[in-house]
Amino acid sequence: MAMNIERIEHGVVTNDEENRTAAPMHPMKSSSLKSLITKWWLLLLNAALLAVGTIGGPLLLRLYFLHGGSRRWIPGWLQTAGFPILLVPIGILYVRQGSPRNGKFFASPKLLLCGVFIGLLTGIDSFMYSLGLSYLPVSTSSLLLSTQLVFTAVFALIIIRHKFTPYSTNAVVLMTLGSILLGISKSGDRPAGVTNAQYWLGFIVTLGAAALLGFMLPITEVSYTKVGKALTYSSVLQFQFVAALSATLFCTIGMLINKDFSAMPREASKYELGTAKYYLVLLASAIVWQLLFIGNMGLIFCSSSLTSGVVNATLLPVTEIAAVIVYHEKFNGQKGMSLALCIWGFASYFYGSYRATKKQQLGKGTEEVTK
């Protein structure tokens, strides 16, 4: 498997190269199996990173607001400020590749330029999300953000002509119904001290953040297909680094205008959990949110923008359960049914993905035998 991952880092492995390294008796079967294992290993790894960020990120930001945090640009800034940790996997891949002078390691300037554009959109989306979360409970915010799956599906259809299958359509319908059912149980749930106008402002901007996220995922997939050279995982990480850097700079400008940096020491001294825990919450938020973005970009690289959207939507009910445990929110029968519908949708989509992958592998095998 290690050999296969290294070859992925150097670009596309041809069938001839795979056949030479496979077992003499069954070259086609061996190479197909290794390729499938590598693909699903990367897919599951990025899904795990996305899960940590999707569940932990909102809880940490809400913790900031619940105990005295009141700034809006700081939480938006934290969602991308952890980008320096990307230097670790990038550095490891650089060393493993041995001789990156061949030009295959570094991302193309075109891809990096796309990363800057995606980063600016991410900065706007991060601020909108943090503004909404300051006025909404985690459960309501998660509900609204789950609509990004619908936006992703629509934009994927318009931008990249992503065809719907019965399984993906079933997944979208089930998870949308689950979100609606979840919303019924939480309608009018306004946090203490939040006015009706503030609640609806949070409602609208969070819905806008979901729509913008649904637009960014297909745009990212398009960026991956227009790089002009073989796309590698190291290129994806470099793309994410540039995007996160751009988003952080955007939010940094907002913080400077709003004088948030000078306000942080004062806010920390008045934080209910203490000064040390204030900075610990900020640091943990930056790390966890960066894991979310790594997982998002990795899923698009391994599969598609719609897959990333489905996994995001599926994890949101899990965030609901985490909010129940951490913040003692009520968990009623409607939330349980919503969770069941989302898990059903998740299983439906990935069963369809498995069938499509299996069919594609069989098709390739038939082609090679014919040749």
PDB file of N, CA, C and O in Angstrom, residues 2 94 107 163 168 175 298 301 314 337 366:
ATOM      1  N   ALA A   2       1.980   1.217   0.774  1.00  0.00           N
ATOM      2  CA  ALA A   2       2.870   2.378   0.822  1.00  0.00           C
ATOM      3  C   ALA A   2       3.397   2.717  -0.561  1.00  0.00           C
ATOM      4  O   ALA A   2       3.509   3.874  -0.935  1.00  0.00           O
ATOM      5  N   TYR A  94       6.900  15.810   1.062  1.00  0.00           N
ATOM      6  CA  TYR A  94       8.058  16.358   0.342  1.00  0.00           C
ATOM      7  C   TYR A  94       9.296  15.491   0.577  1.00  0.00           C
ATOM      8  O   TYR A  94      10.025  15.153  -0.353  1.00  0.00           O
ATOM      9  N   ALA A 107       2.136  22.209  -6.619  1.00  0.00           N
ATOM     10  CA  ALA A 107       0.871  22.510  -7.283  1.00  0.00           C
ATOM     11  C   ALA A 107       1.092  23.557  -8.371  1.00  0.00           C
ATOM     12  O   ALA A 107       1.986  24.400  -8.271  1.00  0.00           O
ATOM     13  N   LYS A 163     -24.473  14.035 -12.393  1.00  0.00           N
ATOM     14  CA  LYS A 163     -25.733  13.316 -12.547  1.00  0.00           C
ATOM     15  C   LYS A 163     -26.191  12.701 -11.227  1.00  0.00           C
ATOM     16  O   LYS A 163     -25.391  12.204 -10.445  1.00  0.00           O
ATOM     17  N   SER A 168     -28.249   8.547  -4.696  1.00  0.00           N
ATOM     18  CA  SER A 168     -27.917   9.890  -4.235  1.00  0.00           C
ATOM     19  C   SER A 168     -29.175  10.734  -4.064  1.00  0.00           C
ATOM     20  O   SER A 168     -29.275  11.537  -3.137  1.00  0.00           O
ATOM     21  N   MET A 175     -32.213  13.004   3.948  1.00  0.00           N
ATOM     22  CA  MET A 175     -31.540  13.919   4.867  1.00  0.00           C
ATOM     23  C   MET A 175     -32.216  15.283   4.917  1.00  0.00           C
ATOM     24  O   MET A 175     -32.188  15.955   5.935  1.00  0.00           O
ATOM     25  N   GLY A 298     -10.066  16.832   0.997  1.00  0.00           N
ATOM     26  CA  GLY A 298      -9.641  15.464   0.717  1.00  0.00           C
ATOM     27  C   GLY A 298     -10.761  14.609   0.160  1.00  0.00           C
ATOM     28  O   GLY A 298     -10.547  13.799  -0.745  1.00  0.00           O
ATOM     29  N   PHE A 301     -11.243  15.432  -3.408  1.00  0.00           N
ATOM     30  CA  PHE A 301     -10.153  14.838  -4.181  1.00  0.00           C
ATOM     31  C   PHE A 301     -10.387  13.338  -4.395  1.00  0.00           C
ATOM     32  O   PHE A 301     -10.191  12.811  -5.494  1.00  0.00           O
ATOM     33  N   THR A 314     -24.713  14.430   6.949  1.00  0.00           N
ATOM     34  CA  THR A 314     -24.924  13.268   7.798  1.00  0.00           C
ATOM     35  C   THR A 314     -24.378  13.490   9.206  1.00  0.00           C
ATOM     36  O   THR A 314     -24.944  13.016  10.195  1.00  0.00           O
ATOM     37  N   MET A 337     -35.797  10.449  15.246  1.00  0.00           N
ATOM     38  CA  MET A 337     -36.243  10.094  13.898  1.00  0.00           C
ATOM     39  C   MET A 337     -35.395  10.800  12.843  1.00  0.00           C
ATOM     40  O   MET A 337     -35.063  10.234  11.803  1.00  0.00           O
ATOM     41  N   THR A 366     -12.955  -5.612 -18.117  1.00  0.00           N
ATOM     42  CA  THR A 366     -13.438  -6.126 -19.401  1.00  0.00           C
ATOM     43  C   THR A 366     -12.695  -5.470 -20.561  1.00  0.00           C
ATOM     44  O   THR A 366     -12.344  -6.120 -21.550  1.00  0.00           O
TER      45      THR A 366
END
